[in-house]
Amino acid sequence: MHPARSEAAFEVVAGDAASGLLLFCDHASNAVPPDYGDLGLPATEFERHIAYDIGAAAVTRGLAARFGVPAVLSRFSRLVIDPNRGLDDPTLIMRLSDGAVVPGNAKVDAEERNRRIERFYLPYDGAMGDAINAAMASGRVPVILSVHSFTPIWRGVPRPWHAGVLWDADPRFSQPLINGLAADPALVIGDNEPYLGALKGDTLYRHATRRGLAHALIEVRQDLIADAAGVAEWVERIGAVLDTMHLGATPHGVVMHGSLTGPVEPLS
């Protein structure tokens, strides 16, 4: 197990910066700092997907250990602030999430919004940027994999996919990942399902699209990674596909593919 560096807003799992792969987990935790209490919600709500991506942190850590690569994980609930949103996204701080009213967010004003950005969003964002910079400094351009999970049923409709791969306009990493997972006839793998990967301002837009780095976001259905056995199965399944890509040996380079969301904002 690799040592982890923990801060208030993020955890960094150490690994080989020159490995060719970086892992991010935006919704790793359902934790809320004590000074925010429970945001006015019962404890049961924090076991739901509205608070975090069930199983995603365990899969991220499992992949980091399997490959010896760095990983950056959030340490706060998406109910506090969602780091996988742009700062101008209206869902950055949710007042209503999948039927649950969040009393602690009802009266968030500009001052409180900025406080949460400074305390949680920017430190995690900075940690991801630091990990990319370290990889680039090693001489190997990294591929970025962001790990998420999704609910088996949404608004009463069962979702058929076992996993989905989300991407925007850069197919270099996403398509081999989709094809590799879909090669198993027992699996239903979504291509930009259950969500579209083109979201301006999200984590991969900020850190991969704008930098020309190959990337993908994988969504695994939550019931499949809700326990240790399921996590181990999916770590091996995803890992086996990544093995075939030889990420440590294959140079991907920096290539600007743009975005389906429109003109890409330059790095500041």
mmCIF file of C-alpha atoms in Angstrom, residues 9-262:
data_model
loop_
_atom_site.group_PDB
_atom_site.id
_atom_site.type_symbol
_atom_site.label_atom_id
_atom_site.label_comp_id
_atom_site.label_asym_id
_atom_site.label_seq_id
_atom_site.Cartn_x
_atom_site.Cartn_y
_atom_site.Cartn_z
ATOM 1 C CA ALA A 9 -9.881 18.825 1.403
ATOM 2 C CA PHE A 10 -7.991 16.040 -0.341
ATOM 3 C CA GLU A 11 -5.969 12.871 -0.068
ATOM 4 C CA VAL A 12 -3.022 12.071 -2.287
ATOM 5 C CA VAL A 13 -2.002 8.456 -2.746
ATOM 6 C CA ALA A 14 1.659 8.437 -3.702
ATOM 7 C CA GLY A 15 2.830 6.622 -6.801
ATOM 8 C CA ASP A 16 5.219 6.756 -9.719
ATOM 9 C CA ALA A 17 4.714 10.114 -11.412
ATOM 10 C CA ALA A 18 6.281 8.703 -14.581
ATOM 11 C CA SER A 19 3.873 5.764 -14.777
ATOM 12 C CA GLY A 20 1.778 7.344 -17.510
ATOM 13 C CA LEU A 21 -1.469 7.206 -15.491
ATOM 14 C CA LEU A 22 -3.123 9.493 -12.938
ATOM 15 C CA LEU A 23 -6.317 8.681 -11.027
ATOM 16 C CA PHE A 24 -8.830 11.224 -9.730
ATOM 17 C CA CYS A 25 -11.893 10.611 -7.548
ATOM 18 C CA ASP A 26 -14.090 13.692 -7.219
ATOM 19 C CA HIS A 27 -16.852 12.205 -5.077
ATOM 20 C CA ALA A 28 -14.789 9.936 -2.848
ATOM 21 C CA SER A 29 -16.191 10.975 0.524
ATOM 22 C CA ASN A 30 -19.490 11.684 2.273
ATOM 23 C CA ALA A 31 -17.756 13.621 5.058
ATOM 24 C CA VAL A 32 -18.978 17.001 6.247
ATOM 25 C CA PRO A 33 -16.744 19.070 8.570
ATOM 26 C CA PRO A 34 -18.068 19.344 12.141
ATOM 27 C CA ASP A 35 -18.694 23.072 11.870
ATOM 28 C CA TYR A 36 -21.222 22.346 9.101
ATOM 29 C CA GLY A 37 -23.024 19.773 11.217
ATOM 30 C CA ASP A 38 -25.202 17.511 9.119
ATOM 31 C CA LEU A 39 -26.395 20.252 6.754
ATOM 32 C CA GLY A 40 -29.816 19.640 8.276
ATOM 33 C CA LEU A 41 -30.096 16.154 6.785
ATOM 34 C CA PRO A 42 -30.707 12.799 8.491
ATOM 35 C CA ALA A 43 -27.786 10.379 8.550
ATOM 36 C CA THR A 44 -29.484 8.105 6.014
ATOM 37 C CA GLU A 45 -29.102 10.728 3.297
ATOM 38 C CA PHE A 46 -25.318 10.533 3.611
ATOM 39 C CA GLU A 47 -25.416 6.866 2.642
ATOM 40 C CA ARG A 48 -27.013 7.782 -0.684
ATOM 41 C CA HIS A 49 -25.457 8.833 -3.956
ATOM 42 C CA ILE A 50 -26.386 12.440 -3.286
ATOM 43 C CA ALA A 51 -23.543 12.621 -0.745
ATOM 44 C CA TYR A 52 -20.817 10.672 -2.579
ATOM 45 C CA ASP A 53 -20.122 8.059 -5.230
ATOM 46 C CA ILE A 54 -20.531 4.730 -3.480
ATOM 47 C CA GLY A 55 -17.566 2.435 -4.076
ATOM 48 C CA ALA A 56 -15.615 4.909 -6.211
ATOM 49 C CA ALA A 57 -12.929 5.652 -3.613
ATOM 50 C CA ALA A 58 -12.254 1.954 -3.032
ATOM 51 C CA VAL A 59 -11.930 1.302 -6.765
ATOM 52 C CA THR A 60 -9.592 4.296 -7.099
ATOM 53 C CA ARG A 61 -7.360 3.104 -4.270
ATOM 54 C CA GLY A 62 -7.411 -0.422 -5.657
ATOM 55 C CA LEU A 63 -6.268 0.738 -9.085
ATOM 56 C CA ALA A 64 -3.607 2.985 -7.539
ATOM 57 C CA ALA A 65 -2.225 0.019 -5.607
ATOM 58 C CA ARG A 66 -2.413 -2.337 -8.588
ATOM 59 C CA PHE A 67 -0.417 -0.042 -10.857
ATOM 60 C CA GLY A 68 1.630 1.936 -8.333
ATOM 61 C CA VAL A 69 0.282 5.227 -9.693
ATOM 62 C CA PRO A 70 -0.668 8.499 -8.009
ATOM 63 C CA ALA A 71 -4.270 9.206 -7.085
ATOM 64 C CA VAL A 72 -6.032 12.312 -5.783
ATOM 65 C CA LEU A 73 -9.295 11.879 -3.859
ATOM 66 C CA SER A 74 -11.636 14.455 -2.361
ATOM 67 C CA ARG A 75 -12.265 14.370 1.398
ATOM 68 C CA PHE A 76 -15.580 16.233 1.517
ATOM 69 C CA SER A 77 -19.132 15.453 0.475
ATOM 70 C CA ARG A 78 -20.445 16.744 -2.806
ATOM 71 C CA LEU A 79 -23.281 18.193 -0.709
ATOM 72 C CA VAL A 80 -20.804 20.718 0.697
ATOM 73 C CA ILE A 81 -19.580 21.656 -2.779
ATOM 74 C CA ASP A 82 -19.191 19.623 -5.951
ATOM 75 C CA PRO A 83 -15.607 19.672 -7.265
ATOM 76 C CA ASN A 84 -16.720 18.113 -10.551
ATOM 77 C CA ARG A 85 -18.503 21.302 -11.564
ATOM 78 C CA GLY A 86 -17.338 24.585 -12.976
ATOM 79 C CA LEU A 87 -17.408 27.538 -10.615
ATOM 80 C CA ASP A 88 -20.251 29.090 -12.609
ATOM 81 C CA ASP A 89 -22.339 25.890 -12.611
ATOM 82 C CA PRO A 90 -25.676 26.322 -10.770
ATOM 83 C CA THR A 91 -25.290 22.809 -9.309
ATOM 84 C CA LEU A 92 -21.988 23.669 -7.628
ATOM 85 C CA ILE A 93 -23.792 23.788 -4.261
ATOM 86 C CA MET A 94 -27.003 21.801 -4.331
ATOM 87 C CA ARG A 95 -30.089 23.025 -2.518
ATOM 88 C CA LEU A 96 -32.159 20.088 -3.786
ATOM 89 C CA SER A 97 -30.637 16.741 -4.766
ATOM 90 C CA ASP A 98 -32.689 13.782 -6.014
ATOM 91 C CA GLY A 99 -35.687 14.695 -3.908
ATOM 92 C CA ALA A 100 -33.748 15.710 -0.798
ATOM 93 C CA VAL A 101 -33.895 19.336 0.292
ATOM 94 C CA VAL A 102 -30.560 20.356 1.833
ATOM 95 C CA PRO A 103 -31.408 22.860 4.604
ATOM 96 C CA GLY A 104 -27.751 23.722 5.225
ATOM 97 C CA ASN A 105 -27.451 24.952 1.650
ATOM 98 C CA ALA A 106 -30.719 26.858 1.453
ATOM 99 C CA LYS A 107 -29.280 30.223 2.421
ATOM 100 C CA VAL A 108 -25.775 29.978 1.001
ATOM 101 C CA ASP A 109 -24.839 33.505 -0.057
ATOM 102 C CA ALA A 110 -21.858 34.743 -2.071
ATOM 103 C CA GLU A 111 -19.677 34.959 1.029
ATOM 104 C CA GLU A 112 -20.391 31.381 2.077
ATOM 105 C CA ARG A 113 -20.017 30.168 -1.486
ATOM 106 C CA ASN A 114 -16.573 31.757 -1.661
ATOM 107 C CA ARG A 115 -15.672 30.297 1.720
ATOM 108 C CA ARG A 116 -16.435 26.784 0.516
ATOM 109 C CA ILE A 117 -14.568 27.361 -2.733
ATOM 110 C CA GLU A 118 -11.454 28.468 -0.840
ATOM 111 C CA ARG A 119 -11.659 25.758 1.827
ATOM 112 C CA PHE A 120 -12.617 22.716 -0.259
ATOM 113 C CA TYR A 121 -12.846 23.211 -4.014
ATOM 114 C CA LEU A 122 -9.597 25.050 -4.732
ATOM 115 C CA PRO A 123 -7.304 22.894 -2.545
ATOM 116 C CA TYR A 124 -8.588 19.703 -4.190
ATOM 117 C CA ASP A 125 -8.372 21.325 -7.603
ATOM 118 C CA GLY A 126 -4.831 22.416 -6.835
ATOM 119 C CA ALA A 127 -3.831 18.930 -5.711
ATOM 120 C CA MET A 128 -4.947 17.530 -9.062
ATOM 121 C CA GLY A 129 -2.980 20.222 -10.863
ATOM 122 C CA ASP A 130 0.087 19.450 -8.761
ATOM 123 C CA ALA A 131 -0.168 15.745 -9.630
ATOM 124 C CA ILE A 132 -0.320 16.566 -13.340
ATOM 125 C CA ASN A 133 2.612 18.952 -13.066
ATOM 126 C CA ALA A 134 4.680 16.286 -11.302
ATOM 127 C CA ALA A 135 3.850 13.789 -14.028
ATOM 128 C CA MET A 136 4.744 16.253 -16.758
ATOM 129 C CA ALA A 137 8.019 17.079 -14.999
ATOM 130 C CA SER A 138 8.904 13.373 -15.055
ATOM 131 C CA GLY A 139 9.028 13.544 -18.832
ATOM 132 C CA ARG A 140 5.991 11.351 -19.460
ATOM 133 C CA VAL A 141 2.685 12.931 -20.417
ATOM 134 C CA PRO A 142 0.008 11.274 -18.246
ATOM 135 C CA VAL A 143 -3.339 9.769 -19.142
ATOM 136 C CA ILE A 144 -6.050 10.735 -16.655
ATOM 137 C CA LEU A 145 -8.775 8.403 -15.425
ATOM 138 C CA SER A 146 -11.520 9.868 -13.255
ATOM 139 C CA VAL A 147 -13.458 7.265 -11.231
ATOM 140 C CA HIS A 148 -17.166 7.681 -10.440
ATOM 141 C CA SER A 149 -20.207 5.502 -9.778
ATOM 142 C CA PHE A 150 -23.911 5.732 -10.634
ATOM 143 C CA THR A 151 -27.194 4.517 -9.191
ATOM 144 C CA PRO A 152 -28.767 1.293 -10.522
ATOM 145 C CA ILE A 153 -32.170 2.999 -10.782
ATOM 146 C CA TRP A 154 -32.864 6.619 -11.683
ATOM 147 C CA ARG A 155 -36.335 8.075 -11.191
ATOM 148 C CA GLY A 156 -37.845 4.618 -11.151
ATOM 149 C CA VAL A 157 -36.132 3.409 -14.335
ATOM 150 C CA PRO A 158 -33.514 0.629 -14.058
ATOM 151 C CA ARG A 159 -30.239 1.419 -15.792
ATOM 152 C CA PRO A 160 -28.975 -1.413 -18.009
ATOM 153 C CA TRP A 161 -25.293 -0.536 -17.990
ATOM 154 C CA HIS A 162 -22.753 -2.232 -15.753
ATOM 155 C CA ALA A 163 -20.395 0.670 -16.393
ATOM 156 C CA GLY A 164 -20.093 3.643 -18.681
ATOM 157 C CA VAL A 165 -17.212 5.647 -20.063
ATOM 158 C CA LEU A 166 -17.728 9.379 -20.442
ATOM 159 C CA TRP A 167 -15.704 11.548 -22.769
ATOM 160 C CA ASP A 168 -15.847 14.812 -24.674
ATOM 161 C CA ALA A 169 -13.931 15.213 -27.944
ATOM 162 C CA ASP A 170 -10.693 13.320 -27.274
ATOM 163 C CA PRO A 171 -11.080 9.595 -28.133
ATOM 164 C CA ARG A 172 -7.505 8.480 -27.471
ATOM 165 C CA PHE A 173 -8.130 6.895 -24.069
ATOM 166 C CA SER A 174 -11.909 6.613 -23.921
ATOM 167 C CA GLN A 175 -12.402 4.457 -27.002
ATOM 168 C CA PRO A 176 -9.850 1.751 -26.121
ATOM 169 C CA LEU A 177 -11.327 1.674 -22.615
ATOM 170 C CA ILE A 178 -14.881 1.269 -23.941
ATOM 171 C CA ASN A 179 -13.822 -1.396 -26.435
ATOM 172 C CA GLY A 180 -11.790 -3.288 -23.870
ATOM 173 C CA LEU A 181 -14.604 -3.432 -21.317
ATOM 174 C CA ALA A 182 -17.233 -4.202 -23.966
ATOM 175 C CA ALA A 183 -15.200 -7.191 -25.167
ATOM 176 C CA ASP A 184 -16.708 -9.097 -22.227
ATOM 177 C CA PRO A 185 -20.067 -10.338 -23.595
ATOM 178 C CA ALA A 186 -21.508 -10.414 -20.083
ATOM 179 C CA LEU A 187 -21.195 -6.648 -19.731
ATOM 180 C CA VAL A 188 -23.275 -3.757 -20.993
ATOM 181 C CA ILE A 189 -20.902 -0.809 -21.336
ATOM 182 C CA GLY A 190 -22.240 2.662 -22.011
ATOM 183 C CA ASP A 191 -20.563 5.062 -24.412
ATOM 184 C CA ASN A 192 -21.295 8.447 -22.820
ATOM 185 C CA GLU A 193 -23.911 6.742 -20.662
ATOM 186 C CA PRO A 194 -25.520 7.287 -18.233
ATOM 187 C CA TYR A 195 -24.292 10.854 -18.729
ATOM 188 C CA LEU A 196 -22.676 12.871 -21.489
ATOM 189 C CA GLY A 197 -18.987 13.499 -20.868
ATOM 190 C CA ALA A 198 -18.955 16.985 -22.356
ATOM 191 C CA LEU A 199 -19.472 19.277 -19.364
ATOM 192 C CA LYS A 200 -17.773 22.635 -19.492
ATOM 193 C CA GLY A 201 -15.828 23.389 -16.363
ATOM 194 C CA ASP A 202 -15.856 19.882 -14.886
ATOM 195 C CA THR A 203 -12.706 18.191 -13.586
ATOM 196 C CA LEU A 204 -11.622 16.672 -16.876
ATOM 197 C CA TYR A 205 -12.405 19.841 -18.815
ATOM 198 C CA ARG A 206 -10.279 21.891 -16.435
ATOM 199 C CA HIS A 207 -7.359 19.513 -16.130
ATOM 200 C CA ALA A 208 -7.318 17.387 -19.276
ATOM 201 C CA THR A 209 -9.206 19.034 -22.146
ATOM 202 C CA ARG A 210 -7.562 22.408 -21.530
ATOM 203 C CA ARG A 211 -4.125 20.790 -21.355
ATOM 204 C CA GLY A 212 -4.511 18.395 -24.283
ATOM 205 C CA LEU A 213 -4.161 15.293 -22.103
ATOM 206 C CA ALA A 214 -5.799 11.978 -23.015
ATOM 207 C CA HIS A 215 -8.508 11.179 -20.484
ATOM 208 C CA ALA A 216 -11.740 9.389 -19.633
ATOM 209 C CA LEU A 217 -14.266 9.219 -16.835
ATOM 210 C CA ILE A 218 -15.454 5.762 -15.830
ATOM 211 C CA GLU A 219 -18.808 5.280 -14.108
ATOM 212 C CA VAL A 220 -19.397 1.896 -12.435
ATOM 213 C CA ARG A 221 -22.888 0.940 -11.258
ATOM 214 C CA GLN A 222 -22.979 1.295 -7.501
ATOM 215 C CA ASP A 223 -24.516 -2.057 -6.634
ATOM 216 C CA LEU A 224 -21.574 -3.768 -8.364
ATOM 217 C CA ILE A 225 -18.958 -2.098 -6.148
ATOM 218 C CA ALA A 226 -20.867 -1.832 -2.883
ATOM 219 C CA ASP A 227 -18.684 -4.410 -1.113
ATOM 220 C CA ALA A 228 -15.038 -5.523 -1.095
ATOM 221 C CA ALA A 229 -15.632 -8.443 -3.446
ATOM 222 C CA GLY A 230 -17.279 -6.225 -6.037
ATOM 223 C CA VAL A 231 -14.548 -3.630 -5.742
ATOM 224 C CA ALA A 232 -11.842 -6.275 -6.235
ATOM 225 C CA GLU A 233 -13.663 -7.642 -9.285
ATOM 226 C CA TRP A 234 -13.896 -4.238 -10.943
ATOM 227 C CA VAL A 235 -10.351 -3.223 -10.062
ATOM 228 C CA GLU A 236 -9.170 -6.361 -11.842
ATOM 229 C CA ARG A 237 -11.572 -5.863 -14.749
ATOM 230 C CA ILE A 238 -10.563 -2.252 -15.353
ATOM 231 C CA GLY A 239 -6.943 -3.082 -14.622
ATOM 232 C CA ALA A 240 -6.870 -5.854 -17.194
ATOM 233 C CA VAL A 241 -8.052 -3.436 -19.879
ATOM 234 C CA LEU A 242 -5.498 -0.834 -18.818
ATOM 235 C CA ASP A 243 -2.804 -3.515 -19.010
ATOM 236 C CA THR A 244 -3.511 -3.942 -22.716
ATOM 237 C CA MET A 245 -2.934 -0.225 -23.305
ATOM 238 C CA HIS A 246 0.665 -0.292 -22.003
ATOM 239 C CA LEU A 247 0.258 3.200 -20.588
ATOM 240 C CA GLY A 248 3.749 3.178 -19.109
ATOM 241 C CA ALA A 249 5.314 2.606 -22.514
ATOM 242 C CA THR A 250 3.010 4.261 -25.025
ATOM 243 C CA PRO A 251 3.520 8.013 -25.448
ATOM 244 C CA HIS A 252 0.237 9.889 -25.836
ATOM 245 C CA GLY A 253 1.583 13.395 -25.996
ATOM 246 C CA VAL A 254 -0.234 16.703 -25.719
ATOM 247 C CA VAL A 255 -2.879 17.079 -28.410
ATOM 248 C CA MET A 256 -5.641 19.656 -28.283
ATOM 249 C CA HIS A 257 -8.929 18.053 -29.353
ATOM 250 C CA GLY A 258 -11.198 20.864 -28.270
ATOM 251 C CA SER A 259 -14.589 20.349 -26.662
ATOM 252 C CA LEU A 260 -18.148 19.745 -27.763
ATOM 253 C CA THR A 261 -19.151 22.449 -25.294
ATOM 254 C CA GLY A 262 -17.587 25.169 -27.447
#
